[in-house]
Each structure stands twice: as structure tokens, then as C-alpha cells.
PDB file of C-alpha atoms in Angstrom:
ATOM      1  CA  UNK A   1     116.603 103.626 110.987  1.00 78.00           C
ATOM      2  CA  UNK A   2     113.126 104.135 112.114  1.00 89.00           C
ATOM      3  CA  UNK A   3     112.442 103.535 116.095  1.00 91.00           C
ATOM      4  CA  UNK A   4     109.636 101.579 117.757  1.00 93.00           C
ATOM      5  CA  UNK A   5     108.525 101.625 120.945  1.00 96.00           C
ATOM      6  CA  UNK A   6     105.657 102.383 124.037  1.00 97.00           C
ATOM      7  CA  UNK A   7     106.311 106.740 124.972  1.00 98.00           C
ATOM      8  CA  UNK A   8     104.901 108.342 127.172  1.00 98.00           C
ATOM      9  CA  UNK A   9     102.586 111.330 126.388  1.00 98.00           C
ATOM     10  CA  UNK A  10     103.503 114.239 128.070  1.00 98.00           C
ATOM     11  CA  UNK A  11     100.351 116.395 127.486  1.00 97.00           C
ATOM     12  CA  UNK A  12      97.268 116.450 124.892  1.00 97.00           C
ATOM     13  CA  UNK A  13      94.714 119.828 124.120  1.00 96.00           C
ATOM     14  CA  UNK A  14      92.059 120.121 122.139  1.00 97.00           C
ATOM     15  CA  UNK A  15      92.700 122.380 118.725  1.00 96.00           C
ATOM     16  CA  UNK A  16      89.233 122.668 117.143  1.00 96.00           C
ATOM     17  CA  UNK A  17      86.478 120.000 117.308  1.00 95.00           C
ATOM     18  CA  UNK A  18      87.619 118.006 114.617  1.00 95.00           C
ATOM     19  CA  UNK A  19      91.315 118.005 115.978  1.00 96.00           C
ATOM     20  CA  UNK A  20      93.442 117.738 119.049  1.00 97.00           C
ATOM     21  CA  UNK A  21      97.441 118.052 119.658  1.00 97.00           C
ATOM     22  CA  UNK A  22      99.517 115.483 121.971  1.00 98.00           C
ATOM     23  CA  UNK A  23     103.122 115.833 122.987  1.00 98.00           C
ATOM     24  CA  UNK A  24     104.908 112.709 123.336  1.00 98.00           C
ATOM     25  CA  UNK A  25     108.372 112.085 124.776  1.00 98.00           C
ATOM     26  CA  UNK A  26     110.189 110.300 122.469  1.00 98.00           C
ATOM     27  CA  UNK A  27     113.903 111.388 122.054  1.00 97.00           C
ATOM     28  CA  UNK A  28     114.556 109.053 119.472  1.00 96.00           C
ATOM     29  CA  UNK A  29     112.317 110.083 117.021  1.00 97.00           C
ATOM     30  CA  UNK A  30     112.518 113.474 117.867  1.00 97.00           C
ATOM     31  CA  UNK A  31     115.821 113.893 117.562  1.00 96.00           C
ATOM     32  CA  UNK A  32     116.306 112.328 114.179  1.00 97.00           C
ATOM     33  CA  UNK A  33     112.867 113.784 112.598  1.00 97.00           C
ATOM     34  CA  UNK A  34     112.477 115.996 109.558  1.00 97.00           C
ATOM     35  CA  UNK A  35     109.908 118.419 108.241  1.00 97.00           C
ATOM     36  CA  UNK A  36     107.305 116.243 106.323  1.00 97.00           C
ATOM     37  CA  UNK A  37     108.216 112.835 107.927  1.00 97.00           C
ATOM     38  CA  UNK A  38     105.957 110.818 110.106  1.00 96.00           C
ATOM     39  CA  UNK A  39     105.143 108.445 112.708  1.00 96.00           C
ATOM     40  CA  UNK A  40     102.608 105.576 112.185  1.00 94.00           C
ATOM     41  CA  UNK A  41     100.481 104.937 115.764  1.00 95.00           C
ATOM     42  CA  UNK A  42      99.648 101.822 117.125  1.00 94.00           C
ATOM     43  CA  UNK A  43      95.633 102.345 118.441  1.00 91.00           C
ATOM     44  CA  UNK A  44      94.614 100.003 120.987  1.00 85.00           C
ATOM     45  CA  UNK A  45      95.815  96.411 120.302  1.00 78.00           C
ATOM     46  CA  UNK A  46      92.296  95.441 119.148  1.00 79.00           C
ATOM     47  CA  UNK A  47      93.480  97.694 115.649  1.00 80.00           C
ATOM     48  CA  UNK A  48      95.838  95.603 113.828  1.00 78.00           C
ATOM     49  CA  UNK A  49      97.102  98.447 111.396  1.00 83.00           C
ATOM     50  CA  UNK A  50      98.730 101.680 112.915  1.00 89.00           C
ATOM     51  CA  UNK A  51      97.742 105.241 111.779  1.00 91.00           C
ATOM     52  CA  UNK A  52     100.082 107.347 109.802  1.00 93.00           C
ATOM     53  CA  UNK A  53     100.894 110.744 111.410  1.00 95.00           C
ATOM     54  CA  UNK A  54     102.779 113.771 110.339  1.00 96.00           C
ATOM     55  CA  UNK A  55     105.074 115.098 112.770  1.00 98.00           C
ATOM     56  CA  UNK A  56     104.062 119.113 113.843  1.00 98.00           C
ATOM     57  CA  UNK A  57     107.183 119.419 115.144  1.00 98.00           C
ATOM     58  CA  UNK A  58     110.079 117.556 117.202  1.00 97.00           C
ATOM     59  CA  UNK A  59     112.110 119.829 119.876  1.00 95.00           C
ATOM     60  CA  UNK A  60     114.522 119.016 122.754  1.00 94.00           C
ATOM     61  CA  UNK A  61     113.352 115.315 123.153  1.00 97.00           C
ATOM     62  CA  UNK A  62     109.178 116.455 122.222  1.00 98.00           C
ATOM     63  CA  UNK A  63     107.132 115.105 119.349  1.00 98.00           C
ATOM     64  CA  UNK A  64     104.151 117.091 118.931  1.00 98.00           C
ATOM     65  CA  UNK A  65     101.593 115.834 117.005  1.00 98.00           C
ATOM     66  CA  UNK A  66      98.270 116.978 115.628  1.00 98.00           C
ATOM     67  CA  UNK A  67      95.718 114.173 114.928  1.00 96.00           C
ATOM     68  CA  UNK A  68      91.926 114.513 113.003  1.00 95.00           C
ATOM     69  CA  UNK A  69      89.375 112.751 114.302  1.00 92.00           C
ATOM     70  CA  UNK A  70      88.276 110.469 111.179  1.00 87.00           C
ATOM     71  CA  UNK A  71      87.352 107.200 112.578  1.00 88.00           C
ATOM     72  CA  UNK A  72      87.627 104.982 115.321  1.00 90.00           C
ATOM     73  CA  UNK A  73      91.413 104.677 115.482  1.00 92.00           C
ATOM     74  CA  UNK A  74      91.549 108.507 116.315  1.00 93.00           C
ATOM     75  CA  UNK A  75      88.689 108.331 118.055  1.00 93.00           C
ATOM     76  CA  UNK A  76      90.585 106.342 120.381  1.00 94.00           C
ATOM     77  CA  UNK A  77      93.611 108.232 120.374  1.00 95.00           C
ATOM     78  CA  UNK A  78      91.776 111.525 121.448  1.00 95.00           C
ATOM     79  CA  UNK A  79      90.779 109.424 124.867  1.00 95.00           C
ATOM     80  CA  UNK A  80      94.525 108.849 125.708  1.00 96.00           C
ATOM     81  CA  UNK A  81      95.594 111.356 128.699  1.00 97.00           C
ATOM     82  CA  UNK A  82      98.696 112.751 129.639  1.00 98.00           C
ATOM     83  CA  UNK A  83     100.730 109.963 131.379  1.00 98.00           C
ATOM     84  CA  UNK A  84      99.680 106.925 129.622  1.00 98.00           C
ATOM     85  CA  UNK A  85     102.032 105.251 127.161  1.00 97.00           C
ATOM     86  CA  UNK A  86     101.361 105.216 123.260  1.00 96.00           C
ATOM     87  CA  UNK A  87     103.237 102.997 120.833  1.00 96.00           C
ATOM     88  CA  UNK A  88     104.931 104.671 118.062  1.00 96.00           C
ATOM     89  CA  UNK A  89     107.194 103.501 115.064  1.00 96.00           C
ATOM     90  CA  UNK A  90     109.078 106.089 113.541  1.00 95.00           C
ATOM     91  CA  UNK A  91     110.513 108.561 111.956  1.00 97.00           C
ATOM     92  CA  UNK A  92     109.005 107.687 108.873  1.00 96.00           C
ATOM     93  CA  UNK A  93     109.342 108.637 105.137  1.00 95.00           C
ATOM     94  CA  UNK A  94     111.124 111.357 103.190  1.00 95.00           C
ATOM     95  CA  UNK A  95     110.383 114.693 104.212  1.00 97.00           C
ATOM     96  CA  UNK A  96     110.748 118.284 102.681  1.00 97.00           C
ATOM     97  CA  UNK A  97     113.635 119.888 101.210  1.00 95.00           C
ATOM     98  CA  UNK A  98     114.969 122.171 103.849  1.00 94.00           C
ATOM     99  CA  UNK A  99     117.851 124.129 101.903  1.00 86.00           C
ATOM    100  CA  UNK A 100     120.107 126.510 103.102  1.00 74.00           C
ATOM    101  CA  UNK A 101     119.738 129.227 100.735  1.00 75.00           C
ATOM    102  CA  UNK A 102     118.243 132.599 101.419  1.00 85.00           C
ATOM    103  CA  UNK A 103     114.940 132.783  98.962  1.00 93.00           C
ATOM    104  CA  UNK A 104     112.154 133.152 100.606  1.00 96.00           C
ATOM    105  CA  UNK A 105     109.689 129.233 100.805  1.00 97.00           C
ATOM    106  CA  UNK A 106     105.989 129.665 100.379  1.00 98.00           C
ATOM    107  CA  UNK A 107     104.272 126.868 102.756  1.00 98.00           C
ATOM    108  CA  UNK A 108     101.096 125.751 101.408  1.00 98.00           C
ATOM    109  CA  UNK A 109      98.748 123.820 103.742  1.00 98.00           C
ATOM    110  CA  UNK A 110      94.594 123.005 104.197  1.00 97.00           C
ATOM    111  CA  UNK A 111      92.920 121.341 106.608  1.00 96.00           C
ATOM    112  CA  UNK A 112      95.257 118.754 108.546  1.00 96.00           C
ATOM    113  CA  UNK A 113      97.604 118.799 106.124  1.00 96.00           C
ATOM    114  CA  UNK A 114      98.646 122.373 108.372  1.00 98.00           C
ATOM    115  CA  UNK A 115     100.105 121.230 111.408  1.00 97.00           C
ATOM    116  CA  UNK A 116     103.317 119.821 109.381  1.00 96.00           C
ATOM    117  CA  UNK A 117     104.218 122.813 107.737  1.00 98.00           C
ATOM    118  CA  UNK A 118     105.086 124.386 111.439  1.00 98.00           C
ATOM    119  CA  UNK A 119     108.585 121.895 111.691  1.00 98.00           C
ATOM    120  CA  UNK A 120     109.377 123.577 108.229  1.00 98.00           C
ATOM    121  CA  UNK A 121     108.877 126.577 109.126  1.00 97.00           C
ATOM    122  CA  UNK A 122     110.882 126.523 112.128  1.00 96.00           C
ATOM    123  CA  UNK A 123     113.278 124.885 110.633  1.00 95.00           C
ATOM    124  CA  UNK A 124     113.581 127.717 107.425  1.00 95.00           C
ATOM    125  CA  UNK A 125     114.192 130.498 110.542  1.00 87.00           C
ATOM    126  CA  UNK A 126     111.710 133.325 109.050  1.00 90.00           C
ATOM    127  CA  UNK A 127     112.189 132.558 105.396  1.00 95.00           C
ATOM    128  CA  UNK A 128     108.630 130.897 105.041  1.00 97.00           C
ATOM    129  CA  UNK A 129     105.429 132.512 103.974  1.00 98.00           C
ATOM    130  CA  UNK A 130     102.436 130.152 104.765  1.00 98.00           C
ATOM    131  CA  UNK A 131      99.508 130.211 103.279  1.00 98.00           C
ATOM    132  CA  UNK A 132      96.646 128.115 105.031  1.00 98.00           C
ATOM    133  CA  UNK A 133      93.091 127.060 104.033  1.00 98.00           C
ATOM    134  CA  UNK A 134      90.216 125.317 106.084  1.00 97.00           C
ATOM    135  CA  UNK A 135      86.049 124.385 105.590  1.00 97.00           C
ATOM    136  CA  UNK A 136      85.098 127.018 107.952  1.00 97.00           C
ATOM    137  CA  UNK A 137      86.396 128.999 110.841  1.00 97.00           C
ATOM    138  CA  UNK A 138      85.417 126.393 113.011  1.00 97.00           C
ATOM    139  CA  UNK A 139      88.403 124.183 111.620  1.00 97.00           C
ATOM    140  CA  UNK A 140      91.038 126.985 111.466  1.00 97.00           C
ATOM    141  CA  UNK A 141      94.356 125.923 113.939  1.00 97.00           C
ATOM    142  CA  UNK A 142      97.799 127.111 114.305  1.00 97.00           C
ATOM    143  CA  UNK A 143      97.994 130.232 112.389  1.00 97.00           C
ATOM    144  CA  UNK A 144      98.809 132.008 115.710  1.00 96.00           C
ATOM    145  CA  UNK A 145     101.808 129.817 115.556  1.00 96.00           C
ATOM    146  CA  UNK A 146     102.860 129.898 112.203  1.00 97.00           C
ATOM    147  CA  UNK A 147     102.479 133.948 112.765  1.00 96.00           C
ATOM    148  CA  UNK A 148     105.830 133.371 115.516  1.00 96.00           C
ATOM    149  CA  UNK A 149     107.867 132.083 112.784  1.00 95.00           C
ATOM    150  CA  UNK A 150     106.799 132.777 109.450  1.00 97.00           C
ATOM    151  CA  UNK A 151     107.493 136.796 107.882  1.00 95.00           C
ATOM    152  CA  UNK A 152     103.607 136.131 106.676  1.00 96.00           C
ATOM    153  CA  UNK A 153     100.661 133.815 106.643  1.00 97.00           C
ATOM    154  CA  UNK A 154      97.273 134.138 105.082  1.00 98.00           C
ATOM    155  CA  UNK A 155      94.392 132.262 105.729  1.00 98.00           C
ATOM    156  CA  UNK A 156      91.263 131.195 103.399  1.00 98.00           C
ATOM    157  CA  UNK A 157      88.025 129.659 104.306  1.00 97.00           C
ATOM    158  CA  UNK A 158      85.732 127.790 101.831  1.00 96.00           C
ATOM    159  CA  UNK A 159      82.863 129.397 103.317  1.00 96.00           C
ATOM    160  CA  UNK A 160      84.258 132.677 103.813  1.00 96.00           C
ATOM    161  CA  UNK A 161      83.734 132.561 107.730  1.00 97.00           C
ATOM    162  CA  UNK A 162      87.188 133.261 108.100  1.00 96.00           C
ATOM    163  CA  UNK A 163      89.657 135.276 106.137  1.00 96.00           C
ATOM    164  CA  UNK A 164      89.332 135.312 102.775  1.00 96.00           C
ATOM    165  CA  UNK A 165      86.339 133.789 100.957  1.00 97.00           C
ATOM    166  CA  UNK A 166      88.157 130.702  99.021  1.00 95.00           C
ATOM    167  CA  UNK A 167      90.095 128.241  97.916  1.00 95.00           C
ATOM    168  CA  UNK A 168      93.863 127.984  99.356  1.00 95.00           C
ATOM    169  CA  UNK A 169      95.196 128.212  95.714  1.00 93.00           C
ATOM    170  CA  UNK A 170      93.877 131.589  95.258  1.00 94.00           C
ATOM    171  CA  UNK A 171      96.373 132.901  98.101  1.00 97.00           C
ATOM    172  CA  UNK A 172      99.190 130.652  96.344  1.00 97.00           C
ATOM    173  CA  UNK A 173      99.094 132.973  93.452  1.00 96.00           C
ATOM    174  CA  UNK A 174      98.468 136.527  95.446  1.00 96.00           C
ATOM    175  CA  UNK A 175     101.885 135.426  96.543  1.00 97.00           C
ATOM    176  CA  UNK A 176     103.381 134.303  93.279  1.00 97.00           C
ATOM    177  CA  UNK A 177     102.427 137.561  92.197  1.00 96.00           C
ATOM    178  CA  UNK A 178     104.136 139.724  94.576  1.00 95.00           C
ATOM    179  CA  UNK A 179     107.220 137.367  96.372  1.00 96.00           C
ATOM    180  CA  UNK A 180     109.967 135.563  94.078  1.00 95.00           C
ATOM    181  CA  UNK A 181     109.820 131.964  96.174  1.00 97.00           C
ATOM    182  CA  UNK A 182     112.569 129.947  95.760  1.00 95.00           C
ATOM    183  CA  UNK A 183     110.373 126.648  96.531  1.00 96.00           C
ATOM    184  CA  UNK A 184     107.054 125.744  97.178  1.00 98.00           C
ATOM    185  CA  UNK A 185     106.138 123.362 100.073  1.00 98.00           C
ATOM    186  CA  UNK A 186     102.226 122.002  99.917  1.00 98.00           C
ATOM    187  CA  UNK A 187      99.814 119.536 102.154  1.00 98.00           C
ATOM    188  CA  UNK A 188      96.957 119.074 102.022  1.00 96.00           C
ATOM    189  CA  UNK A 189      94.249 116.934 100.641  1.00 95.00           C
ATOM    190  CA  UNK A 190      94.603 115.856  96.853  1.00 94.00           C
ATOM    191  CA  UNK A 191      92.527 118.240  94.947  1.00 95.00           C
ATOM    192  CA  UNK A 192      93.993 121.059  96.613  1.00 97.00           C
ATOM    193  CA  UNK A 193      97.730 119.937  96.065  1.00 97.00           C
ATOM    194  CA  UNK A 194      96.434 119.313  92.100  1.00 97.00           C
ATOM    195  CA  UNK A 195      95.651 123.061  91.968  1.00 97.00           C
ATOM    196  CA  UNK A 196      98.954 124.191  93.844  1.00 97.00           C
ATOM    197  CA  UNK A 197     100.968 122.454  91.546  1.00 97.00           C
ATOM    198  CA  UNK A 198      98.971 123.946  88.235  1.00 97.00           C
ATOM    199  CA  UNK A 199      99.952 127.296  89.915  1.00 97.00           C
ATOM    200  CA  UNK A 200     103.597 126.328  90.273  1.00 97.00           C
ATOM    201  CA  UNK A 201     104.453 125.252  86.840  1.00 97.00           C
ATOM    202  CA  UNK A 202     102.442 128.307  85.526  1.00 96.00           C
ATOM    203  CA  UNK A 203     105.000 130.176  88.194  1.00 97.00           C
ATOM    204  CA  UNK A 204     107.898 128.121  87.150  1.00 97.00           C
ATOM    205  CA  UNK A 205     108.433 127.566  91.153  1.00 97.00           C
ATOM    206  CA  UNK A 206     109.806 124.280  92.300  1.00 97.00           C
ATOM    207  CA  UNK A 207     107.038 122.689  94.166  1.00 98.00           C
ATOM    208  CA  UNK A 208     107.063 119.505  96.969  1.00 98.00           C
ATOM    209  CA  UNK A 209     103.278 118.049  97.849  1.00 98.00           C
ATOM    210  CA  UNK A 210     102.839 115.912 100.361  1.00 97.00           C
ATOM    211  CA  UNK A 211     100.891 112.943  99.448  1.00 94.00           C
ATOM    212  CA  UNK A 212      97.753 111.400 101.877  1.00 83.00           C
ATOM    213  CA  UNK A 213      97.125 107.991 101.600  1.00 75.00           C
ATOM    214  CA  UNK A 214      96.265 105.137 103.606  1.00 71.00           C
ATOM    215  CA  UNK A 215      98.745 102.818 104.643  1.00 70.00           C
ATOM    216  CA  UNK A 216      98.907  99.379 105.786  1.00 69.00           C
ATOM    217  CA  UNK A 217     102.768  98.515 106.944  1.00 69.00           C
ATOM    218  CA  UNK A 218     104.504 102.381 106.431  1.00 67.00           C
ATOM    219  CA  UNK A 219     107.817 100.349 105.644  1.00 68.00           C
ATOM    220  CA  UNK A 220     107.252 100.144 101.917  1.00 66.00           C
ATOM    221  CA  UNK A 221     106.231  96.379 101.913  1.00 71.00           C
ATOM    222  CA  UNK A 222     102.980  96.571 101.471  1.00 75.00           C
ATOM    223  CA  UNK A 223     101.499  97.626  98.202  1.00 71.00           C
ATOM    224  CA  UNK A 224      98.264  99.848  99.894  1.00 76.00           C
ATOM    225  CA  UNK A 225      99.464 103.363  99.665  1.00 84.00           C
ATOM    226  CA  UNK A 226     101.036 102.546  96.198  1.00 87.00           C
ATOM    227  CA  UNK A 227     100.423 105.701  93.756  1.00 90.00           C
ATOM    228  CA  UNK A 228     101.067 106.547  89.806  1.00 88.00           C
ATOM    229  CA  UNK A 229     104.110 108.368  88.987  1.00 93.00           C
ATOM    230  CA  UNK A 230     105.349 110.015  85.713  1.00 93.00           C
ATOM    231  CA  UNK A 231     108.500 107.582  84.362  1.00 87.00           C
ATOM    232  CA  UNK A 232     110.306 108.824  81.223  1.00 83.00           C
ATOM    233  CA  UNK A 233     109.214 106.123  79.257  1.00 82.00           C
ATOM    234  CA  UNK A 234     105.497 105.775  80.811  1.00 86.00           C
ATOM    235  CA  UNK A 235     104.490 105.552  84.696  1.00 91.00           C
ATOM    236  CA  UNK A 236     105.703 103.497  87.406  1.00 92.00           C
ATOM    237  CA  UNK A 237     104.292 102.917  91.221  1.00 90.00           C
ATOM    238  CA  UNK A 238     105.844 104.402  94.209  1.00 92.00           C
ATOM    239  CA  UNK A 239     105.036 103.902  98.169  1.00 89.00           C
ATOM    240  CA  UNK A 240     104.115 107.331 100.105  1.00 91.00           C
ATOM    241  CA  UNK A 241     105.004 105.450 102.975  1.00 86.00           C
ATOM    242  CA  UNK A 242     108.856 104.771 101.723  1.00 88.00           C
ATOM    243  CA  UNK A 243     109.350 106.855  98.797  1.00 92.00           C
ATOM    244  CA  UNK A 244     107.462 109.257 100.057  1.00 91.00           C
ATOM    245  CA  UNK A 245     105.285 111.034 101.508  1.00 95.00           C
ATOM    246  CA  UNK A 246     106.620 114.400  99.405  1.00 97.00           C
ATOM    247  CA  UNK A 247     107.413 113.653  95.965  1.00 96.00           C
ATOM    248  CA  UNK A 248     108.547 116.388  93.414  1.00 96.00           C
ATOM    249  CA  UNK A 249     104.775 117.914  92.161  1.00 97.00           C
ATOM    250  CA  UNK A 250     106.180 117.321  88.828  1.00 95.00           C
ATOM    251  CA  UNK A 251     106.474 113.185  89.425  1.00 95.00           C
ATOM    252  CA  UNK A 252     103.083 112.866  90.237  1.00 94.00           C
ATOM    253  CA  UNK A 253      99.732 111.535  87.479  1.00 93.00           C
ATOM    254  CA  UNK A 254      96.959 114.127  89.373  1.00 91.00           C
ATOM    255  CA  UNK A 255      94.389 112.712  86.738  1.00 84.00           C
ATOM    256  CA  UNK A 256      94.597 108.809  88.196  1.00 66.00           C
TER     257      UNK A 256
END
């Protein structure tokens, strides 16, 4: 069962100018948490709905999370200081399959869709290969820290400021070509996850996205983050929130 209550925030930093980290102290959550889960954050009590945010990692009683700035419910979060109290419900949402086999996992991440893909690769103990895209250089963030625990990451800019001159998907298959992955773990913003999991079936690798939506309760009993999936006999709706956020790459309608 998810946990709700005020925590207080141990420290925040700035990542890049469209992005800052905050560690919270929240045992609860941290403790139960798993790679691609989330917590949804309560901003100001002037915002009635809280914002949905993927847990970077959860360690010895720490939740570390890494928020975008996209509107004024971030906006407001990036003014919090270390000390104050923030209200969190969580964890949240089925996360990543974290098996214990030994094939290698090829981690798949642009933009914010990154800072999740550190808890899995912590958790896969130097089995994961990462490969990470952003706009420009002045986005990139925590490659130096998937580099600690990940036997290689790559890095792709769209405007070729930093790394290589591209699209994320053309360092998925650079590593399809050369590495037999046992699994491929992707988030990231919609069209990119569309193109990861073209590569994937082409690859025959087993692939996980993680879905970004909005979301009104994060319990499943609302119908806002409601999205298309592939049925045997047609489609059905499923909640990112509750069902999600990763689904199986093969579940999801990309053309809706």
C-alpha cells in the first residue's frame, strides 16, 4: 500500500536549468520503492492536483528525486529548501522488471525520462548499458552517475552539442548491433519510446517503456491518464497511474 504524508527534504541542487534534484526523507516510500515507480507531489495547497514523479532512486531511508521545471507546480517545488516539509503519496505504479538473470539490460532514457533509469541500474549491479539522449548539452544530467554503475553509457544530443549528433534510437541500435541484451528498459517522451520499440521488435529484444501522462488522482480512479492498449480481440484502456506507468512495448497503440 502506497504511503501519504508531510517529509522532510533533506537537501535540493540544481542539475541543469531546466531541472533540479531534492532528497527527501521518507523511509516508507523508500524502503518499499521500485525502479520505474513514482510518487505524486502535493504543490502548495492552492494546487488541487499533485504532480506525478519518478523516483531516481530510494537508499537507506532517501528518496531522491529529479523534477523539470514545466509549469507552475514545479515552479513551486524548485523554491522549497532543505528543511521544509513536502507532502508526498507514494510509492506509486508498477515499475520495471528487475530479473535476476545474468544478460546484460540496455537502459534507454531522454530528457527527464533519465533520472529513473539510475534505481535500475543500481539495482541490475553492472549489468546495464544506458544509453541517454537530450535537446542540447545544456540539458545533459547524470551520465557521470550512470558511468558509477553501468559497464557503458552513451550519450546523444539533437543538436549535436554533445556526444553524438542524434536521436537516442540511433545509439539503441549501435548497441543491438554489438551486445546480445536480454531486455530493454526505455523513458522518455512518446515519440522517442515509439522509435525504441520499432528497434526492439526488429531486434527481437523484450522491451518495457515507461509511459508520460498527466494524471489527476494516480490511484487509478480517475479516467485522465487513461491510454489505448492492444487487446486480442481489439483495444482496451489502461491507467499509467495504476496499471502502469511501464507497460510491455508490445501492449501499447503508438499511432493513437
Amino acid at each position: 500500500m502506497p504511503e501519504t504524508g508531510e517529509y522532510e527534504i533533506i537537501k535540493t541542487r540544481r542539475l541543469n536549468p531546466g531541472a533540479f534534484e531534492m532528497t527527501v526523507w521518507a523511509p516508507e516510500i523508500s524502503d518499499a520503492a521500485v525502479p520505474g515507480q513514482f510518487v505524486h507531489i502535493r504543490c502548495g495547497a492552492e494546487r488541487l492536483l499533485r504532480r506525478p514523479i519518478s523516483i531516481c532512486d530510494a537508499e537507506k531511508g532517501a528518496l531522491r528525486l529529479v523534477i523539470g521545471e514545466r509549469g507552475e507546480g514545479t515552479k513551486w517545488l524548485a523554491g522549497l529548501k532543505a528543511g521544509q516539509k513536502i507532502d508526498l503519496l507514494g510509492p506509486l505504479g508498477r515499475g520495471f522488471t528487475i530479473d535476476a538473470g545474468g544478460e546484460p539490460v540496455l537502459l534507454v532514457g531522454g530528457g527527464i525520462g533519465v533520472p529513473p533509469l539510475l534505481f535500475a541500474a543500481k539495482r541490475l549491479s553492472g549489468r546495464a548499458h544506458a544509453a541517454v539522449g537530450f535537446c542540447d548539452k545544456d540539458a545533459v544530467m547524470l551520465v557521470g552517475t550512470l558511468n558509477e554503475c553501468c559497464a557503458g553509457v552513451c550519450l546523444s544530443t539533437d543538436d549535436g552539442s554533445a556526444g553524438v549528433h542524434g536521436y537516442v534510437d540511433t545509439l539503441v541500435r549501435k548497441n543491438l548491433e554489438s551486445i546480445h541484451f536480454g531486455r530493454i528498459l526505455a523513458c522518455g517522451p512518446r515519440p522517442m519510446l515509439r522509435a525504441v520499440a520499432a528497434c526492439a521488435r526488429e531486434y527481437q529484444v523484450p522491451c518495457e517503456v515507461s509511459l508520460e501522462e498527466r494524471m489527476g488522482c494516480g490511484v487509478g480512479a480517475c479516467l485522465v491518464c487513461a491510454c489505448k492498449m492492444k487487446k486480442d480481440d481489439g483495444f482496451t484502456y489502461k491507467h499509467v497511474c495504476s496499471d502502469g506507468p511501464v507497460f510491455d512495448a508490445n501492449e501499447v497503440i503508438w499511432d493513437e
